[in-house]
Amino acid sequence: MQLIDRYHRKFEYLRLSITDECNFKCNYCLPDGYERTHQKQFLSQHEIGNLINAFAELGTTKVRITGGEPSLRRDFSKIISQIAETNAIQKVVTTTNGFNLSKHAVEWFDAGLKSINVSVDSLDANTFNLITGKNIFHKVMEGVDACVAAGFEQVKVNSVLMKGLNDHDLTTFLSWIKRNPIQLRFIELMRTEDNADFFNKYHLSGQAIKALLLKQQWLPKIRHVNDGPAEVFTHPDYLGEIGLIMPYSKDFCDNCNRLRVSAVGRLHLCLFGEEGVDLRHLLQKSSDKEQLKETILASLQEKKSSHFLDLGLSGGTPHLASIGG
Ligand code: SAM
Ligand code: SF4
């Protein structure tokens, strides 16, 4: 059994959210901070175990643990090792805002984390504070350094470039990766249900950044079938490389290779546009594994060819913290 949809896309990559909660107030995501509207019970280690076993038997080899802020969970290291020890899972990675990183990088590495994405929207401490609502730029950067020192296979830095807010940081970012072996990932600002006005004001086209890189002799890396939607660029004078995530570009969804499960156990076939399929009742007993696998396989056949964001749709996702960006 394999996770292949009607458009022949293969899904070996699962993004698992383990909490909605976050301690940052990124202006494009949770500008007013995380609001606990009701007491949510996030997936337990037991439920995560049953979920990952089923996905592993369906061909999943890579799991990204995300959120909200995944490191807010006290059992984060245990969740990493639990997933890393699952048969057939070759790679466990995470995306974090980095506030806890300098203290825990080695612990997470020892638990089995292979690579890490840290969100850093600016290399200027004031702009970082302005965007995230947290005046801890230097602490986050210490965390990035701690990851490089700990020996992660790959350390990536995610940055959402926005018009007039941090796009002037591009030159600083480029000089930074000249001597640092970091993959810098520029994520084009995505419109969600909650951020329409913000999006209209600050959205910067990824294609414009691509044109600029090509002008500066950055070279597109050859893509492999299951590489996912990022376009990666290298430059002979730079130790680091650049990944561009351009969800508004034509054909972006053709390379989709990921499925998502939210922190309350709903399967999301796309970051945008649907409410998700409840899997939680099938995560309670390991004896429900076959039914769980059949439900996942049947749901996958409903996956659409595209998110249709280019038609102005934002789907039903209030913000990316809600299902794990
Ligand atoms: N809290 C963690 C963090 O920020 O790294 C993990 C979750 S966060 C939702 C994952 C990634 O999604 C971050 O790199 C963040 O910058 C990005 N993101 C959130 N909202 C976005 C939006 N509307 N458009 C583009 N990227 C977004
Ligand atoms: Fe929190 Fe990440 Fe959203 Fe920023 S992008 S508010 S760190 S979940």
Coordinates of C-alpha atoms and ligand atoms in Angstrom, one line a residue:
M1 CA 0.0 0.0 0.0
Q2 CA 1.4 3.4 -0.9
L3 CA 0.2 6.9 -0.6
I4 CA -0.3 8.0 -4.2
D5 CA -3.1 10.3 -5.3
R6 CA -5.2 10.6 -8.5
Y7 CA -2.6 12.9 -10.0
H8 CA 0.2 10.3 -9.5
R9 CA 1.8 12.4 -6.7
K10 CA 3.5 10.3 -4.0
F11 CA 3.4 11.2 -0.4
E12 CA 6.3 10.0 1.7
Y13 CA 6.4 13.1 3.9
L14 CA 4.2 13.8 6.9
R15 CA 4.0 17.1 8.7
L16 CA 2.6 16.5 12.2
S17 CA 1.5 19.3 14.4
I18 CA 1.8 18.5 18.1
T19 CA 0.3 21.8 19.5
D20 CA -1.5 24.9 18.3
E21 CA 0.0 27.0 21.0
C22 CA 2.7 29.5 20.4
N23 CA 4.6 32.1 22.5
F24 CA 5.3 34.4 19.5
K25 CA 3.1 37.0 17.9
C26 CA 4.3 36.9 14.3
N27 CA 2.3 39.7 12.5
Y28 CA 1.4 37.4 9.5
C29 CA 0.4 34.5 11.7
L30 CA -0.8 35.2 15.2
P31 CA -0.6 39.1 15.5
D32 CA -2.6 39.0 18.8
G33 CA -0.8 36.0 20.2
Y34 CA -2.3 32.6 20.7
E35 CA -5.8 32.6 22.1
R36 CA -7.0 29.6 23.9
T37 CA -10.7 29.5 23.0
H38 CA -11.4 26.2 24.6
Q39 CA -9.4 23.5 26.3
K40 CA -7.9 21.4 23.5
Q41 CA -6.4 18.1 24.2
F42 CA -3.4 17.7 21.8
L43 CA -2.4 14.3 20.6
S44 CA -0.8 12.1 23.3
Q45 CA 2.4 10.1 22.7
H46 CA 0.3 7.0 22.6
E47 CA -1.9 8.5 19.8
I48 CA 1.2 9.8 18.0
G49 CA 2.7 6.3 18.1
N50 CA -0.4 4.7 16.5
L51 CA -0.6 7.4 13.9
I52 CA 3.1 7.2 12.9
N53 CA 3.0 3.3 12.7
A54 CA 0.2 3.5 10.2
F55 CA 1.8 6.2 8.1
A56 CA 5.1 4.3 8.2
E57 CA 3.3 1.2 6.8
L58 CA 1.9 3.4 4.0
G59 CA 5.4 4.4 2.9
T60 CA 6.1 7.5 5.0
T61 CA 9.8 8.0 5.5
K62 CA 10.1 11.5 6.7
V63 CA 8.2 13.3 9.5
R64 CA 8.3 17.0 10.3
I65 CA 7.2 17.9 13.8
T66 CA 5.6 21.3 13.8
G67 CA 2.9 23.5 15.4
G68 CA 2.2 26.2 16.8
E69 CA 5.5 26.0 18.5
P70 CA 6.3 22.3 18.9
S71 CA 9.0 22.9 21.5
L72 CA 6.4 24.2 24.0
R73 CA 5.5 20.6 24.7
R74 CA 7.4 19.3 27.7
D75 CA 7.5 15.8 26.1
F76 CA 9.0 17.2 22.8
S77 CA 12.3 15.2 23.1
K78 CA 10.3 12.0 23.9
I79 CA 8.1 12.6 20.8
I80 CA 11.2 13.0 18.6
S81 CA 12.8 9.8 19.9
Q82 CA 9.5 7.9 19.6
I83 CA 9.1 8.8 16.0
A84 CA 12.8 8.3 15.2
E85 CA 12.6 4.8 16.5
T86 CA 9.7 3.8 14.4
N87 CA 10.5 1.3 11.7
A88 CA 10.8 2.8 8.2
I89 CA 11.0 6.4 9.4
Q90 CA 14.4 7.6 8.1
K91 CA 14.2 11.2 9.0
V92 CA 12.6 13.3 11.8
V93 CA 12.9 17.0 11.4
T94 CA 11.2 20.0 13.0
T95 CA 10.3 23.7 12.4
T96 CA 10.8 26.0 15.4
N97 CA 10.8 29.7 16.3
G98 CA 14.0 29.0 18.1
F99 CA 13.2 30.5 21.5
N100 CA 14.2 27.3 23.2
L101 CA 17.0 26.2 20.8
S102 CA 20.2 27.3 22.4
K103 CA 19.4 25.3 25.5
H104 CA 18.0 22.2 23.8
A105 CA 19.8 21.8 20.4
V106 CA 22.0 19.0 21.6
E107 CA 19.3 17.2 23.5
W108 CA 17.0 17.2 20.4
F109 CA 19.9 16.0 18.2
D110 CA 20.6 13.2 20.6
A111 CA 16.9 12.3 20.6
G112 CA 17.2 11.6 16.9
L113 CA 16.4 14.9 15.1
K114 CA 18.2 14.9 11.8
S115 CA 17.7 18.4 10.6
I116 CA 16.0 21.6 11.8
N117 CA 14.3 24.7 10.3
V118 CA 14.5 27.8 12.5
S119 CA 12.3 30.8 11.6
V120 CA 14.3 34.0 11.5
D121 CA 12.4 36.8 9.7
S122 CA 15.1 39.4 10.0
L123 CA 18.8 39.6 10.9
D124 CA 18.2 43.0 12.4
A125 CA 17.2 42.7 16.1
N126 CA 14.7 45.5 16.0
T127 CA 12.9 44.3 12.9
F128 CA 12.9 40.7 14.3
N129 CA 11.1 42.1 17.4
L130 CA 8.7 44.1 15.2
I131 CA 7.7 41.0 13.3
T132 CA 7.6 38.4 16.0
G133 CA 6.7 40.4 19.1
K134 CA 9.7 38.9 20.8
N135 CA 12.9 40.8 21.7
I136 CA 15.1 37.7 21.6
F137 CA 16.9 37.9 18.2
H138 CA 20.3 37.2 19.7
K139 CA 19.1 34.2 21.7
V140 CA 17.5 32.7 18.6
M141 CA 20.8 33.2 16.6
E142 CA 22.7 31.5 19.4
G143 CA 20.3 28.6 18.9
V144 CA 21.1 28.5 15.1
D145 CA 24.8 28.4 15.9
A146 CA 24.2 25.6 18.5
C147 CA 22.5 23.6 15.8
V148 CA 25.4 23.9 13.4
A149 CA 27.8 22.9 16.2
A150 CA 25.6 20.0 17.3
G151 CA 26.1 18.4 13.9
F152 CA 22.6 18.4 12.3
E153 CA 22.6 17.1 8.7
Q154 CA 21.0 20.4 7.7
V155 CA 20.2 23.6 9.4
K156 CA 17.7 25.7 7.5
V157 CA 16.5 29.2 8.3
N158 CA 12.9 30.1 7.2
S159 CA 12.2 33.7 6.4
V160 CA 8.9 35.3 5.2
L161 CA 10.0 38.3 3.1
M162 CA 7.5 41.1 3.2
K163 CA 7.4 44.3 1.2
G164 CA 8.6 47.3 3.2
L165 CA 8.9 45.3 6.4
N166 CA 12.0 43.1 5.9
D167 CA 12.7 42.9 2.2
H168 CA 15.6 45.3 2.7
D169 CA 17.2 42.5 4.7
L170 CA 17.8 40.4 1.6
T171 CA 21.4 41.7 1.1
T172 CA 22.3 41.1 4.8
F173 CA 20.8 37.6 4.5
L174 CA 22.9 36.9 1.4
S175 CA 26.2 38.1 3.1
W176 CA 25.4 35.9 6.1
I177 CA 25.2 32.7 4.1
K178 CA 28.4 33.5 2.2
R179 CA 30.3 31.9 5.1
N180 CA 27.6 29.9 6.8
P181 CA 26.5 26.5 5.5
I182 CA 22.8 27.3 6.0
Q183 CA 19.9 26.8 3.6
L184 CA 18.0 30.0 3.7
R185 CA 14.4 29.4 2.8
F186 CA 12.4 32.4 1.7
I187 CA 8.7 31.7 2.1
E188 CA 6.3 33.8 0.1
L189 CA 3.7 35.3 2.4
M190 CA 0.5 33.2 2.1
R191 CA -2.9 34.6 2.6
T192 CA -5.0 32.9 5.2
E193 CA -8.5 33.6 6.5
D194 CA -7.3 35.9 9.2
N195 CA -4.6 38.0 7.4
A196 CA -6.2 39.2 4.2
D197 CA -5.5 43.0 4.8
F198 CA -2.0 42.2 6.0
F199 CA -1.4 40.1 2.9
N200 CA -2.6 42.8 0.5
K201 CA -0.3 45.3 2.1
Y202 CA 2.9 43.3 2.5
H203 CA 2.8 40.4 0.0
L204 CA 6.0 40.2 -2.1
S205 CA 6.2 37.9 -5.1
G206 CA 8.6 35.0 -4.8
Q207 CA 9.2 35.3 -8.6
A208 CA 10.6 38.8 -8.1
I209 CA 13.2 37.4 -5.6
K210 CA 14.0 34.6 -8.0
A211 CA 14.6 37.1 -10.8
L212 CA 17.0 39.0 -8.5
L213 CA 18.9 35.9 -7.6
L214 CA 19.3 34.8 -11.2
K215 CA 20.6 38.3 -12.0
Q216 CA 23.3 37.8 -9.3
Q217 CA 24.4 34.4 -10.8
W218 CA 22.6 32.1 -8.4
L219 CA 22.1 28.7 -10.2
P220 CA 19.0 26.6 -9.9
K221 CA 19.7 23.2 -8.5
I222 CA 18.5 20.2 -10.5
R223 CA 15.3 18.9 -9.0
H224 CA 14.5 15.3 -8.2
V225 CA 11.0 13.7 -8.5
N226 CA 10.3 13.8 -4.7
D227 CA 12.0 17.0 -3.9
G228 CA 8.9 18.9 -2.9
P229 CA 7.9 22.4 -3.9
A230 CA 11.0 24.4 -2.9
E231 CA 13.2 25.7 -5.7
V232 CA 16.8 25.6 -4.5
F233 CA 19.7 27.9 -5.8
T234 CA 23.4 27.6 -5.2
H235 CA 26.3 30.0 -5.9
P236 CA 30.0 29.1 -6.2
D237 CA 31.0 31.9 -3.8
Y238 CA 28.6 31.0 -1.1
L239 CA 28.7 28.2 1.5
G240 CA 25.0 28.4 2.1
E241 CA 22.2 28.0 -0.4
I242 CA 18.7 29.4 -1.0
G243 CA 15.4 27.7 -1.2
L244 CA 12.4 29.6 -2.5
I245 CA 8.9 28.5 -1.5
M246 CA 6.5 30.2 -4.0
P247 CA 3.0 28.9 -3.4
Y248 CA 1.5 31.4 -5.9
S249 CA 3.6 30.2 -8.7
K250 CA 2.1 28.1 -11.5
D251 CA 2.7 24.4 -11.0
F252 CA 3.6 24.8 -7.3
C253 CA 1.2 22.0 -6.4
D254 CA 2.5 19.6 -9.0
N255 CA 5.4 18.7 -6.7
C256 CA 3.3 18.4 -3.6
N257 CA 4.8 15.5 -1.5
R258 CA 3.3 16.1 1.9
L259 CA 0.3 15.4 4.0
R260 CA -0.6 17.0 7.3
V261 CA -2.1 15.9 10.6
S262 CA -3.2 18.6 13.0
A263 CA -2.5 18.6 16.7
V264 CA -6.0 17.2 17.3
G265 CA -5.7 14.4 14.9
R266 CA -7.3 15.7 11.7
L267 CA -5.8 14.7 8.4
H268 CA -5.3 17.7 6.1
L269 CA -4.7 17.0 2.4
C270 CA -3.6 20.6 1.8
L271 CA -2.5 23.6 3.9
F272 CA -5.5 25.4 2.5
G273 CA -9.1 24.8 1.8
E274 CA -10.6 21.9 3.8
E275 CA -11.6 21.0 7.3
G276 CA -9.7 17.8 7.5
V277 CA -10.7 14.2 8.2
D278 CA -11.0 13.2 11.8
L279 CA -8.6 10.3 12.5
R280 CA -8.6 10.6 16.3
H281 CA -11.1 7.8 17.1
L282 CA -8.8 5.4 15.1
L283 CA -5.7 6.4 17.1
Q284 CA -6.8 5.0 20.5
K285 CA -6.0 1.3 19.9
S286 CA -3.2 -0.3 17.8
S287 CA -5.7 -2.9 16.7
D288 CA -7.5 -0.1 14.6
K289 CA -4.4 0.3 12.4
E290 CA -5.8 -1.4 9.3
Q291 CA -8.9 0.8 9.4
L292 CA -6.8 3.9 10.0
K293 CA -4.7 3.1 7.0
E294 CA -7.8 2.5 4.8
T295 CA -9.2 5.8 6.0
I296 CA -6.0 7.7 5.1
L297 CA -5.8 6.0 1.7
A298 CA -9.5 6.7 0.9
S299 CA -9.2 10.4 1.9
L300 CA -6.1 10.9 -0.2
Q301 CA -8.2 10.1 -3.3
E302 CA -10.1 13.3 -2.6
K303 CA -7.0 15.5 -2.7
K304 CA -7.4 18.3 -5.3
S305 CA -4.8 19.1 -8.0
S306 CA -4.2 22.6 -6.6
H307 CA -4.9 24.9 -3.7
F308 CA -6.3 27.5 -6.2
L309 CA -4.8 30.4 -4.1
D310 CA -4.0 32.1 -7.4
L311 CA -7.8 32.6 -7.8
G312 CA -7.9 34.6 -4.6
L313 CA -9.0 31.8 -2.4
S314 CA -7.6 31.5 1.0
G315 CA -9.3 28.3 2.0
G316 CA -10.6 27.7 5.5
T317 CA -7.3 28.0 7.4
P318 CA -7.5 30.9 9.9
H319 CA -3.6 31.0 10.2
L320 CA -0.9 28.5 9.7
A321 CA -0.3 27.9 13.4
S322 CA -3.7 26.1 13.4
I323 CA -2.7 23.2 11.3
G324 CA 1.1 23.4 11.3
G325 CA 2.7 25.4 8.5
Ligands
SAM1 N1 6.2 28.1 15.3 C1 7.2 27.5 14.4 C2 7.9 28.5 13.5 O1 7.4 29.6 13.4 O2 8.9 28.1 13.0 C3 6.5 26.4 13.5 C4 5.1 26.7 13.0 S1 5.1 28.0 11.8 C5 3.3 28.0 11.4 C6 5.9 27.3 10.4 C7 6.4 28.2 9.3 O3 5.3 28.8 8.7 C8 7.3 29.4 9.9 O4 8.5 29.4 9.2 C9 6.4 30.6 9.5 O5 7.3 31.7 9.2 C10 5.6 30.1 8.4 N2 4.3 30.9 8.2 C11 3.4 31.1 9.1 N3 2.4 31.8 8.6 C12 2.7 32.1 7.3 C13 2.1 32.8 6.2 N4 0.9 33.3 6.4 N5 2.7 32.8 5.0 C14 3.9 32.2 4.9 N6 4.6 31.6 5.9 C15 4.0 31.5 7.1
SF4_2 FE1 4.2 31.2 16.3 FE2 5.4 30.1 14.2 FE3 3.1 31.4 13.9 FE4 5.3 32.8 14.5 S1 4.9 31.6 12.6 S2 3.2 33.0 15.5 S3 6.4 31.4 15.8 S4 3.4 29.5 15.0

